[in-house]
Amino acid sequence: MATSALDTVSADEARHRLVDQLLTDGRITSPVVEAAFRRVPRHLFAPDGVSIGAAYADDVVITKRGPDGRATSSISAPWLQATMLHAARLRPEARVLEIGSGGYNAALIVEVVGPSGEVTSIDIDPDVVARARAALDVAGYPDIQVAQADAEAGWPGAAPYDAIIVTVEASDVPPAWTDQLAPDGVLVVPLRMRGNTRCLALTREGDHLIAMDSIVCGFVPMQGAGTHPVTRRALRGDDVTLRIDDPDTVRLHLDALTAALDGPRVDAWSPVTTAPATPFDSLHLWLASQPHPYGQLAVDRHRAADINPQNWVVCPALLTADSIAYLAIRKLDDATWQFGARGYGPRAAQLTQHMLDLTADWDRHHRNTPGPHIAVYPNGSVPPPTKQPRLLVPRRHTTTAITWTTSGRTA
């Protein structure tokens, strides 16, 4: 295996290079967060065998995998950790609960809140807790409390918290989290909404929470009482799978989709285009926000190259019991990519046209806005009526309302 340039330098040099890059990229925007990243030795929290280069790359470090090989614990990418620290509005002397331990992020938090602050980190996995405790002791953070607990219950012993930072993917907001949050506190949580995970910074507004910030992210899923996994349907074994995060869609009989994928394909292309490397993640959430059966394709690009979705890992798809259409994109020239849709099955033509119409609506009304308004209502509290397009995501404890405002464009 080739040795990276970072493997030939010291941990201190690698750490400062990482921080310099985060500053250049605009991920770190305050001196106190910069100081935290410069002080905490990230490599001490990585598993044995992880090189200095990998420990200080702006990427995830997997710390534990389950029997199926999927990650169950990790150190998040530094850019995302910095973003979440800023989103939490941490201040000196704050009391903070971290849900999903690993040690490194807790050390960053305590550097930000200072010696008069208080940080508690919990995880359901005793191995993760033990590793975090040992790494924190070696790194010089013996005062951070690390405990084994189910995320669903939070940690009432040290509440109320000025910030609760959740570092696992959640599909719901348990009552314990809001109960343990100070009246003016911030809850930072990667919340999954119809398969789309956004890291939200939530604050109270009356009887519900509203999102001040929202960013695309990915985390290992929550375990324990709050587990709510995505349903996975194999369409071509592991080569093509359909992820469904919606009870109405799960109840559809989708057995005909496998045969549909082996039949003729309908391609349709939109006048809507994008420049290379320009984010359009709001399009994914917009497509998920429609009152239509919806899922997300995951495709092995080497063994199912004929499918060719816009995103090989998670691509929006509109469904019927016997047909599917997914988002596509193609290169027109060095400066332009074109959106489209590819469909299979008896209703492929209707589904692909519907996706093109939705893409045009997004481009006209929502593309140039800050994004939808996202609010989380406890069950029993009803979101107010609106004439704007809205997706409601009902869960056991809460309903998330994703409401789309328009840019004011008329053409």
XYZ file of C-alpha atoms in Angstrom:
411
model
C 0.000 0.000 0.000
C 1.309 3.426 -0.929
C 2.227 5.756 1.915
C 0.468 9.121 1.911
C 2.357 12.353 2.536
C 0.675 12.703 5.923
C 2.052 9.346 7.069
C 5.567 10.803 6.937
C 4.823 13.723 9.271
C 4.105 13.903 12.969
C 0.622 13.853 14.461
C 0.985 17.513 15.443
C 1.896 18.519 11.899
C -0.951 16.477 10.467
C -3.424 17.970 12.933
C -2.424 21.548 12.059
C -2.644 20.789 8.344
C -6.172 19.493 8.855
C -7.189 22.611 10.785
C -5.653 24.870 8.158
C -7.684 23.077 5.495
C -10.907 23.352 7.537
C -10.283 27.084 7.884
C -9.642 27.451 4.160
C -12.822 25.522 3.355
C -14.871 27.698 5.705
C -15.785 24.787 7.977
C -14.216 26.391 11.050
C -15.460 29.932 11.578
C -14.573 30.794 15.185
C -11.271 31.010 17.099
C -12.542 28.801 19.938
C -13.473 25.931 17.602
C -10.155 26.344 15.796
C -8.310 26.101 19.109
C -10.238 22.954 20.032
C -9.288 21.192 16.797
C -5.648 22.230 17.215
C -5.494 20.848 20.775
C -7.328 17.506 20.660
C -5.173 14.595 19.368
C -7.605 12.845 17.004
C -5.284 9.911 16.331
C -5.555 8.768 19.962
C -9.250 8.040 19.416
C -8.750 6.008 16.233
C -8.486 2.194 16.320
C -5.114 0.473 16.263
C -3.725 0.261 12.766
C -5.201 3.542 11.539
C -2.378 5.652 10.128
C -1.673 9.258 11.034
C -2.760 10.185 7.512
C -6.123 8.462 7.889
C -6.656 9.797 11.415
C -6.228 13.384 10.218
C -7.965 13.113 6.868
C -11.196 15.085 6.533
C -13.126 11.850 6.469
C -14.908 9.317 8.665
C -12.899 6.793 10.695
C -14.855 3.578 11.308
C -14.300 2.322 14.862
C -16.641 -0.696 14.968
C -18.640 -2.827 12.533
C -21.548 -5.162 13.110
C -21.767 -8.821 12.015
C -23.065 -7.697 8.599
C -19.988 -5.519 8.065
C -21.857 -2.235 8.374
C -20.430 0.469 10.607
C -22.008 0.719 14.061
C -19.643 3.349 15.476
C -17.321 5.903 13.924
C -15.463 9.178 14.353
C -17.335 11.637 12.160
C -15.611 13.618 9.446
C -13.928 16.734 10.898
C -15.831 19.122 8.599
C -19.114 17.787 9.950
C -17.951 17.875 13.564
C -16.932 21.522 13.157
C -20.281 22.330 11.562
C -22.180 20.700 14.437
C -20.103 22.484 17.081
C -20.939 25.841 15.496
C -24.613 24.856 15.106
C -24.874 24.008 18.821
C -24.081 27.630 19.765
C -21.799 26.430 22.550
C -20.593 28.943 25.094
C -18.243 28.829 28.090
C -19.651 27.024 31.144
C -22.320 25.260 29.068
C -23.674 21.855 30.047
C -23.663 19.515 27.062
C -24.957 15.988 26.411
C -23.441 14.040 23.544
C -25.488 11.051 22.364
C -23.283 8.565 20.538
C -19.863 8.353 22.079
C -16.400 7.859 20.715
C -14.485 10.317 22.839
C -13.004 12.642 20.252
C -16.066 14.829 19.740
C -16.607 15.037 23.509
C -13.049 16.308 23.881
C -13.688 18.977 21.235
C -16.834 20.031 23.093
C -15.078 20.383 26.444
C -12.367 22.495 24.833
C -15.098 24.859 23.589
C -17.135 25.078 26.826
C -14.033 25.357 28.993
C -13.115 24.011 32.447
C -16.317 25.390 33.997
C -18.474 23.567 31.461
C -19.773 20.026 31.862
C -19.812 17.343 29.170
C -21.546 13.968 29.358
C -21.218 11.424 26.548
C -23.413 8.312 26.330
C -23.534 5.262 24.099
C -25.510 2.019 24.188
C -22.504 -0.146 23.265
C -20.273 -1.041 26.253
C -17.290 -1.597 23.955
C -17.638 1.908 22.542
C -18.003 3.368 26.033
C -14.897 1.559 27.276
C -12.842 2.647 24.263
C -13.975 6.263 24.640
C -13.173 6.297 28.359
C -9.706 4.878 27.797
C -8.902 7.270 24.941
C -10.134 10.308 26.869
C -7.944 9.368 29.825
C -4.864 8.978 27.615
C -5.629 12.269 25.828
C -5.958 14.123 29.139
C -9.737 14.507 29.565
C -10.563 12.541 32.735
C -13.385 14.918 33.756
C -15.666 14.077 30.814
C -18.368 11.687 32.012
C -18.858 8.678 29.734
C -21.780 6.354 30.434
C -23.561 3.405 28.897
C -27.189 4.329 28.205
C -29.901 4.014 25.596
C -30.174 7.167 23.489
C -33.970 7.087 23.751
C -33.763 7.976 27.470
C -31.013 10.582 27.225
C -29.158 11.168 30.499
C -31.409 12.880 33.071
C -28.806 12.937 35.832
C -26.958 15.996 34.486
C -29.912 17.806 32.881
C -30.898 20.430 31.894
C -28.469 20.809 29.000
C -27.623 23.958 27.095
C -26.961 21.735 24.099
C -27.647 18.137 23.158
C -25.528 16.924 20.244
C -26.648 13.644 18.677
C -24.007 11.834 16.619
C -26.130 8.928 15.413
C -28.869 8.981 12.782
C -32.296 9.361 14.382
C -35.715 8.921 12.798
C -37.573 10.547 15.696
C -37.060 12.992 18.583
C -37.753 11.187 21.883
C -39.493 13.205 24.613
C -36.448 12.765 26.872
C -34.344 14.952 24.609
C -36.678 17.935 24.751
C -37.419 17.352 28.441
C -33.686 17.457 29.239
C -32.983 20.497 27.048
C -32.781 23.899 28.734
C -35.510 26.368 27.670
C -33.082 28.220 25.384
C -31.012 25.148 24.530
C -30.095 23.765 21.104
C -30.678 20.193 19.954
C -28.368 19.186 17.087
C -29.569 15.935 15.536
C -29.152 14.068 12.228
C -32.840 13.435 11.514
C -33.976 11.038 8.799
C -37.012 12.243 6.853
C -38.376 9.826 4.262
C -34.886 8.482 3.737
C -33.189 11.899 3.582
C -30.967 12.673 6.570
C -30.318 16.277 7.505
C -28.334 17.523 10.485
C -30.741 19.971 12.136
C -30.059 22.591 14.796
C -33.392 22.740 16.627
C -34.624 25.319 19.126
C -37.955 25.732 20.898
C -40.794 27.754 19.448
C -43.905 27.402 21.558
C -44.846 23.715 21.822
C -42.526 22.541 19.035
C -38.982 22.764 17.666
C -37.818 24.640 14.582
C -34.644 24.130 12.566
C -32.221 27.037 12.411
C -29.700 25.107 10.307
C -29.947 22.091 8.021
C -27.134 20.249 6.263
C -26.891 16.958 4.386
C -25.075 14.338 6.437
C -24.678 10.635 7.100
C -24.299 8.820 10.427
C -24.485 5.298 11.755
C -28.097 4.503 12.733
C -29.357 4.687 16.283
C -29.570 1.451 18.247
C -31.781 0.478 21.168
C -35.361 1.519 21.851
C -35.228 4.273 19.218
C -34.250 1.948 16.373
C -36.368 2.503 13.269
C -34.483 1.038 10.320
C -35.104 1.762 6.673
C -36.776 -1.112 4.821
C -34.555 -2.579 2.121
C -35.990 -4.440 -0.876
C -33.590 -6.415 -3.063
C -34.498 -5.882 -6.716
C -31.427 -7.622 -8.110
C -29.874 -9.118 -5.020
C -27.226 -6.803 -3.632
C -26.672 -5.207 -7.044
C -29.814 -3.061 -6.942
C -31.692 -2.374 -3.715
C -34.603 -0.094 -2.913
C -34.607 1.787 0.411
C -38.059 2.702 1.736
C -38.651 4.948 4.744
C -42.399 5.374 4.495
C -45.087 3.003 5.860
C -47.509 3.568 2.979
C -44.838 2.733 0.399
C -43.699 -0.313 2.391
C -47.220 -1.723 2.109
C -47.112 -1.625 -1.701
C -46.639 -4.978 -3.418
C -43.439 -4.209 -5.321
C -42.618 -7.698 -6.547
C -43.096 -6.648 -10.182
C -40.255 -4.125 -10.008
C -37.581 -6.781 -10.477
C -39.137 -7.845 -13.765
C -39.620 -4.212 -14.763
C -35.900 -3.471 -14.378
C -35.118 -6.261 -16.837
C -37.467 -4.767 -19.441
C -37.268 -1.725 -21.735
C -36.125 1.610 -20.302
C -37.724 5.004 -20.882
C -35.355 7.981 -20.819
C -36.666 11.542 -20.495
C -34.632 14.733 -20.200
C -35.448 18.078 -18.635
C -34.490 21.594 -19.735
C -33.231 22.066 -16.160
C -29.418 21.988 -15.934
C -26.674 22.509 -13.378
C -23.023 23.456 -13.379
C -20.468 20.824 -12.295
C -19.843 20.522 -8.535
C -22.914 22.649 -7.727
C -24.979 21.257 -4.826
C -28.605 20.390 -5.518
C -29.454 18.339 -2.443
C -32.695 20.262 -1.982
C -33.951 18.535 -5.149
C -33.691 15.165 -3.387
C -35.714 16.426 -0.434
C -38.227 18.115 -2.753
C -38.839 14.842 -4.616
C -39.306 13.084 -1.271
C -41.826 15.728 -0.214
C -44.438 14.695 -2.787
C -47.629 12.735 -1.997
C -46.428 9.821 -4.099
C -44.929 6.397 -3.288
C -41.211 7.081 -2.936
C -37.983 5.214 -2.333
C -34.252 5.486 -2.933
C -32.166 3.289 -5.180
C -28.730 2.003 -4.216
C -26.850 0.505 -7.141
C -23.573 -1.368 -7.499
C -22.095 0.580 -10.402
C -19.801 -2.273 -11.411
C -22.436 -5.017 -11.535
C -25.494 -3.005 -12.599
C -24.066 -0.360 -14.902
C -27.232 -0.397 -17.039
C -29.214 1.311 -14.243
C -27.018 4.470 -14.115
C -28.805 6.653 -11.512
C -27.878 10.243 -10.643
C -26.404 8.995 -7.362
C -25.226 5.401 -7.034
C -25.541 5.333 -3.237
C -28.909 7.000 -2.710
C -31.022 8.139 -5.663
C -34.644 9.389 -5.443
C -37.221 7.156 -7.114
C -40.967 7.443 -7.740
C -42.847 4.150 -7.563
C -45.982 2.264 -8.400
C -46.551 -1.430 -7.736
C -45.117 -2.357 -11.139
C -43.079 0.659 -12.314
C -40.212 2.862 -11.183
C -38.584 6.123 -12.292
C -35.386 7.487 -10.793
C -33.484 10.755 -11.063
C -30.792 10.827 -13.762
C -28.178 13.297 -14.897
C -25.936 13.516 -17.970
C -23.062 15.688 -19.117
C -23.801 18.037 -21.992
C -20.434 19.823 -21.978
C -17.680 20.803 -19.552
C -19.902 23.490 -17.987
C -23.349 21.884 -18.077
C -25.084 18.799 -16.726
C -28.722 18.027 -17.520
C -31.310 16.520 -15.192
C -33.600 13.770 -16.358
C -35.397 10.594 -15.365
C -35.176 6.934 -16.317
C -38.128 4.618 -15.930
C -39.103 0.973 -16.187
C -42.421 -0.827 -16.252
C -45.898 -0.226 -17.724
C -46.178 3.256 -16.145
C -42.612 4.365 -16.875
C -43.671 7.133 -19.260
C -46.041 8.712 -16.726
C -43.540 8.431 -13.872
C -40.632 9.913 -15.824
C -42.790 12.834 -16.959
C -43.949 13.392 -13.393
C -40.318 13.535 -12.227
C -39.486 16.057 -14.965
C -42.460 18.198 -13.908
C -41.345 18.077 -10.277
C -37.789 18.988 -11.268
C -39.117 21.986 -13.193
C -41.200 23.065 -10.177
C -38.131 22.822 -7.961
C -36.074 24.854 -10.415
C -38.748 27.554 -10.733
C -39.873 27.904 -7.116
C -37.426 26.334 -4.665
C -33.943 26.013 -6.114
C -32.786 29.482 -5.111
C -34.339 29.593 -1.647
C -32.568 28.736 1.635
C -34.525 25.481 1.664
C -37.719 24.317 3.337
C -38.859 25.299 6.801
C -38.497 22.253 9.055
C -40.358 21.926 12.358
C -40.745 19.007 14.764
C -44.070 18.713 16.595
C -44.684 16.381 19.534
C -47.538 13.986 18.893
C -50.722 15.635 20.053
C -49.608 18.996 18.676
C -50.909 19.759 15.181
C -48.863 21.680 12.578
C -50.795 24.766 11.455
C -52.462 24.610 8.018
C -50.618 26.014 5.043
C -51.179 26.510 1.321
C -47.504 25.799 0.632
C -46.278 22.321 -0.397
C -45.627 20.282 2.730
C -44.405 16.828 3.713
C -45.471 15.423 7.076
C -43.287 12.651 8.509
C -45.164 10.926 11.354
C -43.132 8.914 13.855
C -43.835 7.363 17.251
C -43.076 10.504 19.268
C -43.204 13.374 16.789
C -44.324 14.598 13.394
C -41.801 16.499 11.303
C -43.280 19.127 8.969
C -41.210 20.109 5.924
C -42.805 23.198 4.364
C -41.616 24.679 1.078
C -41.757 28.403 0.413
C -41.285 29.892 -3.031
C -38.588 32.167 -4.403
C -41.083 34.552 -5.952
C -40.022 33.629 -9.495
C -42.878 33.453 -11.960
C -41.075 31.851 -14.865
